Amino acid sequence: MVVTGQMEGGRGVNMDSGGRGISTTMLLTELDRFLNLALTTSDKRSHGGRRDAISEGEEQTTAETALFLLRNLPPARPAALAFLAHTLSRQVSSHMRGYSAGDNSRSTEIVDEGLSGQLEGLLGDLLESTPGVWGPLVSQWAVEQLGRWSVEWANTVVGRGDATLEEVVAGWLSCSPARTLASLTVVCVAHDPDTAVAALLDASAASGPALDWLVAHVGCSFPATVISRVLALGLRSFASCHGRPPEHQLASVNKILSHLADRHLPDIRRSLHAILLRTFNGASDPETKASVPFLLCLAVTSRSRAVLAALTSGLDTLLMPGDRLAALANQVGWWVPKYFTTHAQLQEMVVHLVLDTGGSAAPSLLHLLLQGAAPTPKLPVAVASAVNNILQGVVGEICMVTYMRRNAGSSRIHIPFLVGLRGGGLDGSDVGMAVGGKAISPVAGLVEETLASPGSQAVIGHLKQLITLVVVQQGPATATTTLGHLLHCRTQDGTVGLQEILSAVITALMIYHVFQHTPDSPLSTAIAGALQPQTGSSTILTSLISLETMLCRGRKERLHIHPSLTEAILTNIPLLAELINNLALGTAAVQVLCQLPLKRPIPVGHTLGLSHAIIFYFFSSLHESNVTKKICNIGRCQRVLSQLAHSSLALNLIIRLLVEGVFRPECAHLFGAQEKAQIDLKEVPGEMLIKANRQFNSWVKVPQSHTSIFHMGIIGNGRTAPHHQQNIPLSSDIVRLHTQLLLNTLSICCASQANGEGASTVALLLVELISPDIMFNGFPWPEEYIKFTFERDLAIKKTFEDYPIAWSLLEFVATHRAALSYCSVLVRALTAALTAYWNTCPLSTAKQAPEALHATRYLLEVMVTAQFLPGPLGVLPQMVDALAPFELVCILQDVWLYMRDHTPSPDRWLELPSGHHQRTSEPPMGPCYTERIKRIIQSNVATLGHLMSFMVNAEQ
């Protein structure tokens, strides 16, 4: 053991390193002992030639004495360190020979650990107590020994010459003496960084790449210090050699940085950027001018993606604004003859640097190039031209590599720059970038910023080419993600650049689908991802605008992408239908649908869902206060519905939804319905009656017994619904506008089917919704004295009074003539109810009851329009305003008689080639139907005399 306490009495000596209280006699005795042992050991070594010729006891004793003198006798320090160096060297040699022989049970391991531990403990204490004295000495000695060992055993420490730096570090740290000296070097750097690092780098320069492992190991503890010093040393060597330093120097710098990159990448980035920023501080010394060429050579020769990413990431913010790029351009003339042979060589080096840049640094580097390619007041035209040449070189190199690899049979090509642009990691993985847990595409932000810059047509061309290459080379998954994020780009309306980029991406996507688009095809998947509700309303709105613009442009210019894009959007109709119900997105979604060919057959589920959504949007648009916007929205609905109506299934559903909608409380006021109007709509029950019956009893049902009683559901509507909020009455002009918009929509939909199916459907729906009875709804008109339908007639008349839109719908059906036959029950009920009203009316003239008079005139006009009342009866609507109530009763009774004798069956009308219907010719009308009408005209000849000629001419 090393004696450090107080020794025998005697005259003490005071030294800066210890030795207090130790007598001179003891120091001399230990010195003499050390010399004798050293000489003896040297003789045995020279004669024996083997380590086992020296006893372990003699070596241990000599080492302990050397450690004692090292601590307590300053003049003996060089000799003690020299002896310790020789002793440690023998231990290293023994370790390496055992490693080469595969001997893992060396007997000297315990001895090595003991001496190394004593040495580390002693020098560690001395460094802690007096670092200013011991730091330079220990650091210089330690790195010299490690450098000598590293050179001597460079090919033995790992066993092969192509070992990585990490393997070399692990190999040396497995050797106890080397591990001890490496730890002491770290301690020296901690106490005196400048001196220790200088000694370390001097030894590294003297030993060459063999000592890189020690620099890397120390750098793990003091990354900022070691990285900056290593880079400074490399830059100094690069500048002094005029850009042509020995290859091992740049390789050493790269190895050290690569070893530190895993844990200390930010420190490497800061140091590299600090060297770059020296270029702009105005200094003109050779090292400053050589900074950028040094970094370029370092990046090109680096095999570490992490080091390359550290250098290239953040360059867009570091070198912009453009005055810094201009400053670099001014130095190119000095670089080329000194560090680069020609400008072409410099450009080629930059192009390969760009292609080798991956990860998050790739978008950053592309951002810088795109900013530099567009001329600005701070950026000369020559700089923009040079950057454009670099971008063209990048695109050309990628195309050439792609062509060569594809010819060689390689499917997916790994180009780090393209992988980084798609959002992949440095290793080519699909880790990508994420914000809020969602994957993002780095190119989306570049597209937005580039399109926002003025005069960027050439830049857009470069960006379009690069994005297309990313889509083509990185597979359908990348293509899908890229297109989805490009659809989310927010740009000015009508931006041509974005449309060109999207067209290029879609063109590239088309190579991944075979013949038919399915929901799983890449293009369909990309559009579906862009329209997912969880992406946010503003983002979806941007996507819808982009899709609508592309569809419109593709149709007008007949672009080759239009059919594929159309098919892909058609597969996503359910998503569009869902978005229509969103008030913020409904208009944009409908605009996209207006550009689609919906006449072609589409799945039934898509048809039903889209029909419901469009009708919802129709009634929502009627609530719009802006009349212009309202009319535009309804026009879009009509365009979509007219295409859907080519399917009979869709036509029947659309008509049902429209007609039912006008009678619902939330929409009825839009068409002038009375405030308290209410109609019982037949709702579909939420559960089957058989399930409801199971809740009442559980006994076995026996047919034709009391157990077979069947529960027929809830009587009426069940619990009274809450009172609806009162709606603000609308003006008559707005009500007429709504009515006309509804009738136009119905006309457009019915025109899609040439067989008049639409009008018949409207007629049947009116009967279903308005007539409260399912009996006596046929075509025949019974005898007038049959009164068992009187209550139903009054209910139907009340419905027409509460819902004025019912008259408009009835008139719409009458324009199709034969279709009104299906509404015979409604016309019959109105006629009977009005006859009863006028029969009991106490007024002298019909004008004194304007509402009943208006209903009577409207009813007669409907019957005349549908040719229910042909010939001389066609003048009846013109007579009613001048008649008395009893005269109206006579007219309505004659109408009833005629309808009783001439049943309004649909077979009484013939379809003309024009598509209209004409009532079949019948014998002249008998006097029993017109006699009283003529007398009424004669009694009111002053006002109705001009109608007698029509009666006479019609009879003839």
Coordinates of C-alpha atoms in Angstrom, one line a residue, residues 244 335-346 349:
R244 CA -5.9 19.5 -49.3
W335 CA -12.7 29.4 -53.1
V336 CA -12.6 28.0 -56.6
P337 CA -8.9 28.4 -57.5
K338 CA -7.7 27.5 -54.0
Y339 CA -10.0 24.9 -52.7
F340 CA -12.0 23.7 -55.7
T341 CA -10.7 23.1 -59.2
T342 CA -13.7 24.5 -61.1
H343 CA -17.2 25.9 -60.4
A344 CA -18.6 22.7 -61.7
Q345 CA -16.8 20.8 -59.1
L346 CA -18.2 23.0 -56.4
M349 CA -20.3 18.8 -54.4

